[in-house]
Coordinates of C-alpha atoms in Angstrom, one line a residue:
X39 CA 27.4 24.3 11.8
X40 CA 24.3 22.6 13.1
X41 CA 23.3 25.7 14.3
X42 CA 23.5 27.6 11.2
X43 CA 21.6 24.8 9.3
X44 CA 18.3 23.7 11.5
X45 CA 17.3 26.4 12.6
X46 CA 17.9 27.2 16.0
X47 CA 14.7 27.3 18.3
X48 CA 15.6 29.3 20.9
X49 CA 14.3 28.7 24.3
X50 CA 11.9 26.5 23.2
X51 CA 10.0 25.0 25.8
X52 CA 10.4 28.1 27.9
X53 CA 9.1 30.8 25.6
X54 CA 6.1 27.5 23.9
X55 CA 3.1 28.6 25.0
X56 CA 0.3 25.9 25.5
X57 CA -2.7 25.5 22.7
X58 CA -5.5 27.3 23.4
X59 CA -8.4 26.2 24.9
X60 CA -10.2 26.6 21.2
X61 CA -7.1 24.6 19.2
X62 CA -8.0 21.7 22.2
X63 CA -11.5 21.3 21.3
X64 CA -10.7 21.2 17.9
X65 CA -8.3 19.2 18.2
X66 CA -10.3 16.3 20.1
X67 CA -13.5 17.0 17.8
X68 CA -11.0 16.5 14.3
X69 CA -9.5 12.9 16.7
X70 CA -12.8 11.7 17.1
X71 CA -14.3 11.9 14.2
X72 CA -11.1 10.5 12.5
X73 CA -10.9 7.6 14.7
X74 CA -14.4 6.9 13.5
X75 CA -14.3 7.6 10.2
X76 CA -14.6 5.1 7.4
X77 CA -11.9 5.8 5.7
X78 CA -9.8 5.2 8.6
X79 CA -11.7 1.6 9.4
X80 CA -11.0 1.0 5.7
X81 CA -7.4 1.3 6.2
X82 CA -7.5 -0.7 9.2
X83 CA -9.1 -3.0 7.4
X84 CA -6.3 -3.2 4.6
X85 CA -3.7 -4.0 7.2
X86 CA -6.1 -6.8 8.6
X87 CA -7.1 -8.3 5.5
X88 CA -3.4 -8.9 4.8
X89 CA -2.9 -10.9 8.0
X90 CA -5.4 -12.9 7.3
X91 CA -7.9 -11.9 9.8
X92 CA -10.7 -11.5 7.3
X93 CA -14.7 -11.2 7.9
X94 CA -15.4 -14.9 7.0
X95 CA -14.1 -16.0 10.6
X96 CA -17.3 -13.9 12.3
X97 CA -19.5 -15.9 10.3
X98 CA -22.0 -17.4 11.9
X99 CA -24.8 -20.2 10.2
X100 CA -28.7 -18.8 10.4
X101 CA -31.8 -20.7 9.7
X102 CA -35.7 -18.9 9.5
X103 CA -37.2 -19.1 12.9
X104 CA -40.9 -19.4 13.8
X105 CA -41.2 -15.5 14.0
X106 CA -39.5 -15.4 10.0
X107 CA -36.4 -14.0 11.5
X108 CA -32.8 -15.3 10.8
X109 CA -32.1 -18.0 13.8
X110 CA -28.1 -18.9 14.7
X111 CA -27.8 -22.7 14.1
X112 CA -24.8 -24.5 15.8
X113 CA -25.6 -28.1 15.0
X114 CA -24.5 -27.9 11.3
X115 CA -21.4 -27.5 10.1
X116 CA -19.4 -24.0 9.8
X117 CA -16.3 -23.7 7.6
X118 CA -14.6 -20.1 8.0
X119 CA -12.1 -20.4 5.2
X120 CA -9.6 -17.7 4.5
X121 CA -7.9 -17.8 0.9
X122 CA -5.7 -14.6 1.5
X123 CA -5.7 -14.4 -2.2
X124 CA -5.5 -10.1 -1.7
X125 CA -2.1 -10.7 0.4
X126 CA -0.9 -12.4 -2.9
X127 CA -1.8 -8.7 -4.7
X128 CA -0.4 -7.3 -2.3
X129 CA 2.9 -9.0 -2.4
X130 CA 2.9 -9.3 -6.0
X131 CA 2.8 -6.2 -6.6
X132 CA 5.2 -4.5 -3.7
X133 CA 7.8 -7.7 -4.4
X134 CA 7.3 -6.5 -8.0
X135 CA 8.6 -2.6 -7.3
X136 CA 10.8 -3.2 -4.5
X137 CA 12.4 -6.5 -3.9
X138 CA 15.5 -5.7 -6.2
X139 CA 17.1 -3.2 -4.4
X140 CA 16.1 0.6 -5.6
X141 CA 19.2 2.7 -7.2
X142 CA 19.9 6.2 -6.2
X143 CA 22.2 8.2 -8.6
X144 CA 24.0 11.6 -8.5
X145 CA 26.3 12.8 -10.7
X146 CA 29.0 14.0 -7.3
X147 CA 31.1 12.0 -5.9
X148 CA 31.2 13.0 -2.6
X149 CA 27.6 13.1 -2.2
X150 CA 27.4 9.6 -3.8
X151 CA 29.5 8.3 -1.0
X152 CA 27.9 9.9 1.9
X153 CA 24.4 8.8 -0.2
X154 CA 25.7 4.9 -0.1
X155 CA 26.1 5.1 3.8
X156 CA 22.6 6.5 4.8
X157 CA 20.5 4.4 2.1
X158 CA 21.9 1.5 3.6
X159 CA 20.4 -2.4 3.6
X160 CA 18.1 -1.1 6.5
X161 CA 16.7 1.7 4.6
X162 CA 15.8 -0.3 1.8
X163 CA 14.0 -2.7 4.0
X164 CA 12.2 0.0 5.4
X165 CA 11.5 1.4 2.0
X166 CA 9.6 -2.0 1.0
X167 CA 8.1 -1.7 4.7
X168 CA 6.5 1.6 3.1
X169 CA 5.4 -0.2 -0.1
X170 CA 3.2 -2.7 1.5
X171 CA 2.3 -0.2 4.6
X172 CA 0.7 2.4 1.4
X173 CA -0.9 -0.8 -0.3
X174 CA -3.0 -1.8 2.7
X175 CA -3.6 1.4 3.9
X176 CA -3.7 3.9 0.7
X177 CA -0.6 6.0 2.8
X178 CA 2.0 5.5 4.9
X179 CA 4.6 7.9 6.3
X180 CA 8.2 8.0 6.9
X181 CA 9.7 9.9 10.0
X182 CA 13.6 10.7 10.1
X183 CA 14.8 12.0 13.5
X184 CA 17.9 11.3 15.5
X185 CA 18.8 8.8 17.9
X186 CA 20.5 9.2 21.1
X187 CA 23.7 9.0 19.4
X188 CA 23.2 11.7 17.4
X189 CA 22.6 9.4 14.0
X190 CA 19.9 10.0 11.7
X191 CA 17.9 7.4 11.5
X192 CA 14.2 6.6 9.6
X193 CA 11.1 4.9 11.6
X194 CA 8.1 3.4 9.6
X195 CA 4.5 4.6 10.5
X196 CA 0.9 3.0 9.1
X197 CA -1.6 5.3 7.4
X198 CA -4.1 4.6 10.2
X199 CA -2.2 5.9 12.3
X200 CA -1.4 9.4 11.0
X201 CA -4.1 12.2 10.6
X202 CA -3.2 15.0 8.6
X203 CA -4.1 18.6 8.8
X204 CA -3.2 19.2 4.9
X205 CA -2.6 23.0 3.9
X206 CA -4.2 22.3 0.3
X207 CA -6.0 20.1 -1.4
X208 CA -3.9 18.3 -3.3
X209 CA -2.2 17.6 -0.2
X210 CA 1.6 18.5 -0.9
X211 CA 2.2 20.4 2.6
X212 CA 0.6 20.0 5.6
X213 CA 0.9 22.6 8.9
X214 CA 0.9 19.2 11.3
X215 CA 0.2 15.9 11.7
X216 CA -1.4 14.2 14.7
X217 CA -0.6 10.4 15.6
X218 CA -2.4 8.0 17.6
X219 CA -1.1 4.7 19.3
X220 CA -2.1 2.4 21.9
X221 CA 0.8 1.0 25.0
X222 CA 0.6 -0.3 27.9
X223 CA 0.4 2.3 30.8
X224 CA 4.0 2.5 32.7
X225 CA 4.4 0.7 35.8
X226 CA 1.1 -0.4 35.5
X227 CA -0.2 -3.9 37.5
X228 CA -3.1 -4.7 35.4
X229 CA -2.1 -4.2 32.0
X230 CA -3.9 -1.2 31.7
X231 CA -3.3 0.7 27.6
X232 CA -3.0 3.9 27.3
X233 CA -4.3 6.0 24.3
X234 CA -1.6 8.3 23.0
X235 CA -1.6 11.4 21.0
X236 CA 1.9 13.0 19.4
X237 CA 1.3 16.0 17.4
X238 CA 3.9 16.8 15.4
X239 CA 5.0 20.8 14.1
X240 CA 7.8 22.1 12.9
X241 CA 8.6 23.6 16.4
X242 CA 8.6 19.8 17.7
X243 CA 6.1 16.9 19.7
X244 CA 3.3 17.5 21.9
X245 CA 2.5 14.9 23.8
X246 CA -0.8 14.1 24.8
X247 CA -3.0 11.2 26.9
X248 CA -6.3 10.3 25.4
X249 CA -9.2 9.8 27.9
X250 CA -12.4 9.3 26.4
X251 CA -12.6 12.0 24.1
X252 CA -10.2 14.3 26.4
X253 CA -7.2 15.2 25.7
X254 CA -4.8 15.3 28.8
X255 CA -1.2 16.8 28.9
X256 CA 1.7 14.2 29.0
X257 CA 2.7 15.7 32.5
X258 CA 6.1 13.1 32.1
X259 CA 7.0 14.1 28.8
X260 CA 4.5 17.3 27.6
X261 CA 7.2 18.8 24.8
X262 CA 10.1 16.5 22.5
X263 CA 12.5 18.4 20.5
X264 CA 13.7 17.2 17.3
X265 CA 17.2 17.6 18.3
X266 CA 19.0 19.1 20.4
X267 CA 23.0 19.7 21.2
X268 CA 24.5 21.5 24.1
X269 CA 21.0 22.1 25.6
X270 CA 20.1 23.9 22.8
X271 CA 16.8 22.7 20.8
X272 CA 16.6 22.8 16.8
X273 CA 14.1 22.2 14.3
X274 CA 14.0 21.8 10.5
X275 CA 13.2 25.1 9.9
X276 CA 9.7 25.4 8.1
X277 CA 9.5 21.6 7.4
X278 CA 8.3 19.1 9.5
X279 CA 9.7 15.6 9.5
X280 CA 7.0 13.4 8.3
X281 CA 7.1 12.8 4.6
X282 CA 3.9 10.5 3.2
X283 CA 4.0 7.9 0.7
X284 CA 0.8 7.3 -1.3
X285 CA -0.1 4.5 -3.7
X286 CA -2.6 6.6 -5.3
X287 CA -4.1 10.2 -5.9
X288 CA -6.6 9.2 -3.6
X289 CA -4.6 7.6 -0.8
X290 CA -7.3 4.6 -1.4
X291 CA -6.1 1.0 0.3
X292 CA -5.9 -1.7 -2.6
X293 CA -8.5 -3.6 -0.8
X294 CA -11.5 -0.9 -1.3
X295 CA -11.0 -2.5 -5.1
X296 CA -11.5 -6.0 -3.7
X297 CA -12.7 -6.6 -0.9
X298 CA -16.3 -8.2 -1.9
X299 CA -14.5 -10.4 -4.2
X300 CA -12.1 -11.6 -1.4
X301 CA -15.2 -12.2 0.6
X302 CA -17.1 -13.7 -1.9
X303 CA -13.8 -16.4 -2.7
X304 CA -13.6 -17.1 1.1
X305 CA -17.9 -17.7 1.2
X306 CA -17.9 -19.9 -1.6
X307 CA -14.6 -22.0 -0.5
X308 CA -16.2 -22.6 2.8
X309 CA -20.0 -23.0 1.4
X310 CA -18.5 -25.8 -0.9
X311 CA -16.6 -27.4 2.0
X312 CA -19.9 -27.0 3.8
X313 CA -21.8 -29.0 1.4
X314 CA -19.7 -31.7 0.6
X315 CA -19.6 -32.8 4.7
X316 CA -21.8 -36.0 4.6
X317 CA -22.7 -36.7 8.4
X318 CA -25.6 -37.5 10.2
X319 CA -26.3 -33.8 11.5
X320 CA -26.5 -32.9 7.1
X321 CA -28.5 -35.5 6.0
X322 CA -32.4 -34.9 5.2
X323 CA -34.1 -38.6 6.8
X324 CA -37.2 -39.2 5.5
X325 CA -38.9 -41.7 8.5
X326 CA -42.4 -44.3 7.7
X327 CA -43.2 -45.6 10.9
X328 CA -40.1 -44.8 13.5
X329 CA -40.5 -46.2 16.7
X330 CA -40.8 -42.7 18.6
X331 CA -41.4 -38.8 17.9
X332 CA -38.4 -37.2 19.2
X333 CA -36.4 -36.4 16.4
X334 CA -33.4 -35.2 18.7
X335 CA -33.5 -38.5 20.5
X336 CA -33.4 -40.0 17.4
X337 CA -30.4 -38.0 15.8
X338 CA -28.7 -38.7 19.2
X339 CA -29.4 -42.5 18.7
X340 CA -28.2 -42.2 15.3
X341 CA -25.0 -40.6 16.1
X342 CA -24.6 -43.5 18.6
X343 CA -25.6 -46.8 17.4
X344 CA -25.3 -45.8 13.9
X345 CA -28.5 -47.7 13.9
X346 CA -32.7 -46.6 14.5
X347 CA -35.6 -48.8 14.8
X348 CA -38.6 -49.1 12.6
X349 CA -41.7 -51.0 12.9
X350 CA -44.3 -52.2 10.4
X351 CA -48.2 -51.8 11.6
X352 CA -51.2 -52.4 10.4
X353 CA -49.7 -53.7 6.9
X354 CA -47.8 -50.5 7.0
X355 CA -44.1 -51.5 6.9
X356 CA -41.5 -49.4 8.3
X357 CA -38.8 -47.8 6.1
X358 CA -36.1 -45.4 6.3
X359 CA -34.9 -43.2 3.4
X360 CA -32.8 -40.2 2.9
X361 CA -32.9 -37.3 0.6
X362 CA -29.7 -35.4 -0.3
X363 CA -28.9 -32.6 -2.6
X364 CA -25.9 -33.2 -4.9
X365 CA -23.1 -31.0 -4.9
X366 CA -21.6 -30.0 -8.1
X367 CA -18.2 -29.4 -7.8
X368 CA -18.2 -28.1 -11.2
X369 CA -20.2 -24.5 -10.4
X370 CA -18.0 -24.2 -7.5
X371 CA -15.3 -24.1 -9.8
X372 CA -16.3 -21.8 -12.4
X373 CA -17.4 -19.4 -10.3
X374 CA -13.9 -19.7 -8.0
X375 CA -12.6 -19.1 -11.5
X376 CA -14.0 -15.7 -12.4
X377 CA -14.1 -14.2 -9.0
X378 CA -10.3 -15.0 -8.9
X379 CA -9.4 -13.6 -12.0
X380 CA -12.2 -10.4 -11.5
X381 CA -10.2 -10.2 -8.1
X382 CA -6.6 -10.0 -10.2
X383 CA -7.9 -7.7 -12.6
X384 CA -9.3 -5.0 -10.1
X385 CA -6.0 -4.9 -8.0
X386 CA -4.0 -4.6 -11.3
X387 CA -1.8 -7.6 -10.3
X388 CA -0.6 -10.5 -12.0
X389 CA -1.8 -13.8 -12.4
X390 CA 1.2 -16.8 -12.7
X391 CA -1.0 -19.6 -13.6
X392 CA -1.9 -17.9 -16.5
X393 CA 1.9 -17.5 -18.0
X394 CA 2.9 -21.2 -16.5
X395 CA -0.4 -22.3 -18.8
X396 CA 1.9 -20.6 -21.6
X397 CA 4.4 -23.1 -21.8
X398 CA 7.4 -20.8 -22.9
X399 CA 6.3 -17.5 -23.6
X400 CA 8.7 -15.3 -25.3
X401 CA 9.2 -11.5 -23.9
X402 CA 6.4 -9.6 -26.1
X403 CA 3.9 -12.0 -24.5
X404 CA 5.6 -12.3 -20.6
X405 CA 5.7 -8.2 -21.0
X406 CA 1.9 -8.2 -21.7
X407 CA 0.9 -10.4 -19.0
X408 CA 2.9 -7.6 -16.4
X409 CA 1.2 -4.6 -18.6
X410 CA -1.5 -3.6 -16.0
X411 CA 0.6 -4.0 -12.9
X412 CA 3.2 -2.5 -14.2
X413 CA 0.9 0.6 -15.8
X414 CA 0.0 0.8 -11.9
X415 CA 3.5 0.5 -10.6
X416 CA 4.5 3.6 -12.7
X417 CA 1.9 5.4 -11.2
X418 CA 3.4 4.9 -7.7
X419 CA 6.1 5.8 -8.7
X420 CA 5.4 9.3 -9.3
X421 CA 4.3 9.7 -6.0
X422 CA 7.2 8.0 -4.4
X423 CA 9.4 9.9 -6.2
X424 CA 7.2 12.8 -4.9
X425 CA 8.1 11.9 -1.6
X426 CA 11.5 11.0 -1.6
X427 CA 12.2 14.5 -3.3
X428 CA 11.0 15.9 0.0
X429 CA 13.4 12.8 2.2
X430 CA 16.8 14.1 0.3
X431 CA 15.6 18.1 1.9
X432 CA 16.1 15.9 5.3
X433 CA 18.9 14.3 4.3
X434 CA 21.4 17.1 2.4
X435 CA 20.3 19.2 5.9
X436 CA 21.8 16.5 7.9
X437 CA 25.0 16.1 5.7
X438 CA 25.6 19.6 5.8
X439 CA 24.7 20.2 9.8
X440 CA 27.7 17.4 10.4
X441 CA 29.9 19.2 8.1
X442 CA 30.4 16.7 5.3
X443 CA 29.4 19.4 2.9
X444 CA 26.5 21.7 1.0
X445 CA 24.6 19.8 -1.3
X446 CA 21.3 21.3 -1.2
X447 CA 21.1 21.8 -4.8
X448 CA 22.3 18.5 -6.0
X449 CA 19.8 16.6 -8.1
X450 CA 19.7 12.7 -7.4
X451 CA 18.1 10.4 -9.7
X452 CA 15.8 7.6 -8.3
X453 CA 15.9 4.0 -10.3
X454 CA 13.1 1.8 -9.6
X455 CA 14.4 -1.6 -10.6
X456 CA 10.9 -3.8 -11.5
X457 CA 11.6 -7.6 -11.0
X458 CA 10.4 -9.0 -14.2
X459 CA 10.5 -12.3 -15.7
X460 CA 12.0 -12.6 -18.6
X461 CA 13.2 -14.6 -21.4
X462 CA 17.0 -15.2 -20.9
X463 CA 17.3 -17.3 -23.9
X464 CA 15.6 -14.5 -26.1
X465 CA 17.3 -12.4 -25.2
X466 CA 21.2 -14.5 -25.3
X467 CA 20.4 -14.8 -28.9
X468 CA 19.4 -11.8 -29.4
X469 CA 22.6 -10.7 -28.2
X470 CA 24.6 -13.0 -30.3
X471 CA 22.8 -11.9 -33.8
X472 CA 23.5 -8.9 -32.8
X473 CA 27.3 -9.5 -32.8
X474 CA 27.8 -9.1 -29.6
X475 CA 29.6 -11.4 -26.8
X476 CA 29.3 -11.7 -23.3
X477 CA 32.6 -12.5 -21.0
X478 CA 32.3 -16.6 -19.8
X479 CA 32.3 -14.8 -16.1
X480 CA 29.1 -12.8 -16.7
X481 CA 27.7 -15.9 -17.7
X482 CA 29.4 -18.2 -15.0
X483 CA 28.0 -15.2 -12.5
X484 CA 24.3 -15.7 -13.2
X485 CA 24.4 -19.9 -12.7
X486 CA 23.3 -20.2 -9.2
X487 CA 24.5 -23.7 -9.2
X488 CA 28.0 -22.5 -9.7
X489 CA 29.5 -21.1 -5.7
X490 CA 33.2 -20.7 -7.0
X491 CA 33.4 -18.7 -10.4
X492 CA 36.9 -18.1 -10.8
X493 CA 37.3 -22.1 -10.2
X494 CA 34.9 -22.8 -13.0
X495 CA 37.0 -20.2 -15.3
X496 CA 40.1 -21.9 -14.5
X497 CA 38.8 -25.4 -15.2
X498 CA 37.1 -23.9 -18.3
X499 CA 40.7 -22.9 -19.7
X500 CA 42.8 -26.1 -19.2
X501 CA 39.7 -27.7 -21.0
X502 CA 39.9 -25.2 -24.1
X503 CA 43.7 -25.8 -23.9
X504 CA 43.5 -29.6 -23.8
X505 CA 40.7 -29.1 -26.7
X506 CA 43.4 -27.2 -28.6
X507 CA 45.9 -29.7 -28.2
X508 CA 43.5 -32.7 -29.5
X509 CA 42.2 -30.7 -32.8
X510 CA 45.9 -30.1 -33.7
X511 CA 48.1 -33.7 -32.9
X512 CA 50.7 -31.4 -34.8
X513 CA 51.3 -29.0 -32.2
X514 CA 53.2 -31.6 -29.7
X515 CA 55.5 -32.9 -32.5
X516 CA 56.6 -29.7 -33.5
X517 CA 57.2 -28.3 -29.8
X518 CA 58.7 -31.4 -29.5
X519 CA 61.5 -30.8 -32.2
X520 CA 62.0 -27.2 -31.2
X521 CA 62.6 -28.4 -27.6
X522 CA 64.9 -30.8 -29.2
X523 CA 66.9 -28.7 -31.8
X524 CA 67.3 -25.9 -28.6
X525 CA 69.0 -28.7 -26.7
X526 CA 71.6 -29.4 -29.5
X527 CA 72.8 -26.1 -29.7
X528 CA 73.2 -25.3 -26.3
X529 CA 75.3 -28.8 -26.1
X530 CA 77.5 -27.3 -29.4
X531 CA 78.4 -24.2 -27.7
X532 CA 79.0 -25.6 -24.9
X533 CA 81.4 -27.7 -26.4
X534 CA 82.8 -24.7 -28.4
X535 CA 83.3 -22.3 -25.7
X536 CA 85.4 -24.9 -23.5
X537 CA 87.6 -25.8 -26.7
X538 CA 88.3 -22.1 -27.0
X539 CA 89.1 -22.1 -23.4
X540 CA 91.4 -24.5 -23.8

C-alpha cells in the first residue's frame, strides 16, 4: 500500500546523478547573496528583537572631540534599557489566534478519528510555535517526515533559515528549498561549527558542508530519503514536504512596522534614567579660585573626600557653585505615551491599559478595542489556511500508505478559535431575556474556584430541597398524617387476616 501511494523512487541513490557543475555555482551565488541579504538580517532581526537582545545594548555615549568628530566617553553614565514592548505584540497577538486550541472538523467519522490522533497536544504547540516563528520572521515552515519508527511526525523551522526557489510569483509552489544551520563539527576537540546546507526536492536531501562560499559534499551523509521500507526509497510524488506559513502577502516580520519606535521607547527610557543620575561625574562645577588646575585631580578628590578646597586672594574670595539642568519628567512621559501607543497601532495589536481605563466596558466597546488586531488576525488566517490545505495532502497520503483508508477528497474545515474578552454578564442576561436557561452545571463548570462540580450540584439540591421544605411548613404535617393513616391500615388488616385465620 505504501508503495502504491508515495511514489516509489526506484534505485534512488544509485541511478541520482550529482548537480552539475553549473546548478553548484548557482547554487553558492543564490546562498551568498541570501545569507546577506537584508531581508534575511531583517528576519533575524525579528527573532532577536523578541528575546530581548535589542540595538540599545551596543550603545555607546559620544561627546565632540577637538577634531569635531563624535568621541566615546566612559566616565558618564550609560543606561541600555530594553522595554521589549514588540515581544508584548508579538504575544498578543499569536496568544490572541492560537492559545485556545484550533478546531479541525470533517463531516467522516473515520477520518475525524484518525484526524484527533495526529493533531494532537504536540501539534498544536507546534502550530503556535509557527505563529510566533511567522510574526518575527514574516515566514516560517513546517516539515512532516517520519521518524525511525515509522511515525509521522512535524518539526518546526524559522524563516531565516529557509530560502526558497519559488516556481511563481505569488509563491504557491516552489521546485526546492535550501536550508542553512550551524552545529558543532562531530568529534571535534575545539568546538569547531560547521555550516550546513540541506536542499530539499521532491526526490529527497542533499546534504552539503559550507566552506566559505564552497559548497562541499556531505561525504557521511551526501543523500536522505524521505522514507524508506524494505530498502526501498519513496517520495511524495511531485510534492515536497515543506509547507510555509506566512503572516502576510509579503512575508514581512512584524518588526519592519516597529522597529524605530521600539528603539526610540528603549533611547528615551534610558536617556531619562541617564539624566535623572545625580553624581559627582554629572554635575556641571562652576570653580572661583580652586586651590589647583587639574580638574581630574579634582573630580578624583571629590569623589573621595566629598570635599575640595578653595582659597580667597587678593580680596577675591573662593566659592564653589554648580549648574544643573532640570529634568522634566513630564516630556519624558508624553512622549513614552505616543510612541507606545504609535508602536500598538503599527503592529495592529491591542492595548489593555486602555480597556482597564474603561472601567466595565460592555461587548460593542471590548469588540472595538480588538477591531484592528483582529482585522489582521483574519488576514492570517487566510494564509494559514492556505497552508494547512497543503499539510492535510501530507497527511490523507500518510493515512492511506498505512491502510486506515482513502480520504484524499475529504474536505476538513479549520476553526480558528480567537481568545477574546468578553462580557459574561452581558451576555447571561442576554441569554435570560431571551428566554433561554443554562444547566446549574454549565454554570458550576466555568467557576474556577469550584474543583468538584458534581459535589457543588449535589449540595446545591439538598439546599433547594430544604428551601422547599421551609416555604411550605405544610408539607411535613401532611406527610406526617399520610405516614400515619398508612400505619393504621396495615395494623387493621393485620388484625383482620389473623381473625380470618382463626
Amino acid at each position: 500500500m505504501l508503495r502504491k501511494l508515495l511514489h516509489k523512487a526506484g534505485e534512488l541513490i544509485m541511478t541520482k546523478t550529482a548537480p552539475q557543475t553549473t546548478e553548484i555555482q548557482y547554487l553558492q551565488r543564490k546562498i551568498g547573496q541570501w545569507l546577506g541579504s537584508k531581508y534575511r538580517h531583517d528576519q533575524i532581526d525579528g527573532e532577536r528583537y523578541y528575546l530581548g537582545f535589542h540595538d540599545i545594548l551596543h550603545r555607546k555615549r559620544t561627546m565632540i572631540g577637538k577634531d569635531g568628530e563624535p568621541v566615546e566617553v566612559h566616565n558618564v553614565p550609560n543606561e541600555k534599557i530594553v522595554d521589549n514592548l514588540y515581544a508584548d505584540m508579538v504575544d498578543t497577538k499569536n496568544n490572541y489566534l492560537l492559545s485556545q486550541p484550533v478546531t479541525f472538523v470533517t463531516e467522516n467519522d473515520t477520518f475525524q478519528k484518525e484526524l484527533d490522533k495526529i493533531i494532537d497536544s504536540n501539534f498544536l504547540l507546534k502550530l503556535k510555535n509557527i505563529g510566533e516563528g511567522s510574526l518575527n520572521c514574516g515566514i516560517s515552515y513546517l516539515y512532516p517526515y517520519y521518524n525511525e519508527s515509522g511515525e509521522l511526525k512535524f518539526k518546526v523551522f524559522a524563516g531565516h533559515s529557509i530560502l526558497p526557489f519559488w516556481v511563481d510569483d505569488e509563491h504557491d509552489e516552489a521546485e526546492m528549498y535550501v536550508r542553512y544551520y550551524e552545529q558543532e563539527k562531530k568529534n571535534s576537540i575545539t568546538d569547531e561549527i560547521e555550516k550546513r546546507i540541506e536542499i530539499y526536492t521532491t526526490q529527497g536531501i542533499d546534504h552539503y558542508i559550507l566552506v566559505g562560499n564552497t559548497l562541499m559534499i556531505d561525504k557521511d551523509n551526501p543523500h536522505e530519503d524521505y522514507f524508506t521500507k524494505d530498502g526501498v526509497a519513496y517520495t511524495w510524488g511531485d510534492k515536497i514536504p515543506l509547507i510555509p506559513f506566512r503572516y502576510n502577502k509579503f512575508e514581512q516580520p512584524l518588526l519592519r512596522r516597529c522597529k524605530s519606535l521600539q528603539d526610540a521607547i528603549n533611547l528615551m527610557t534610558s536617556d531619562f534614567c541617564n539624566n535623572m543620575q545625580d553624581d559627582v561625574r554629572t554635575t556641571i562645577l562652576v570653580l572661583e579660585n580652586y586651590d589647583g588646575e587639574n580638574l581630574g585631580e579634582l573630580r578624583e578628590k571629590l569623589a573621595l573626600y566629598g570635599a575640595i578646597k578653595v582659597r580667597s586672594e587678593s580680596g577675591a574670595r573662593g566659592d564653589v557653585r554648580t549648574l544643573r539642568i532640570e529634568v522634566d519628567a513630564n516630556n519624558y512621559n508624553a512622549i513614552l505615551a505616543l510612541l507606545k501607543q504609535a508602536m500598538v497601532q503599527n503592529c495592529r495589536s491591542f492595548d489593555s491599559a486602555n480597556l482597564r481605563l474603561g472601567g466595565s466596558p460592555n461587548n460593542t466597546q471590548i469588540q472595538s478595542f480588538y477591531m484592528s488586531m483582529d482585522l489582521d488576525a483574519n488576514g492570517q488566517i487566510v494564509h494559514f489556511n492556505f497552508a494547512l490545505e497543503k499539510l492535510f495532502y501530507f497527511i490523507k497520503s500518510h493515512l492511506k500508505a498505512i491502510g486506515k483508508g482513502d480520504f484524499m477528497d475529504e474536505k476538513v474545515k479549520v476553526v480558528f478559535n480567537k481568545d477574546m474578552m468578553i462580557s459574561e454578564s452581558e451576555i447571561m442576561n442576554n441569554l435570560i431575556n431571551a428566554g433561554i436557561r443554562i444547566p446549574n452545571k454549565l454554570l458550576l463548570e466555568q467557576c474556577t474556584f469550584i474543583n468538584d462540580v458534581d459535589e457543588a450540584m449535589k449540595l446545591l439540591e439538598e439546599e433547594d430541597s430544604k428551601l422547599v421544605d421551609a416555604l411550605d411548613p405544610y408539607a411535613n404535617v401532611q406527610n406526617k398524617s399520610a405516614n400515619q393513616s398508612s400505619k393504621t391500615n396495615k395494623a387493621a388488616e393485620s388484625k383482620l387476616t389473623k381473625g380470618l385465620g382463626k
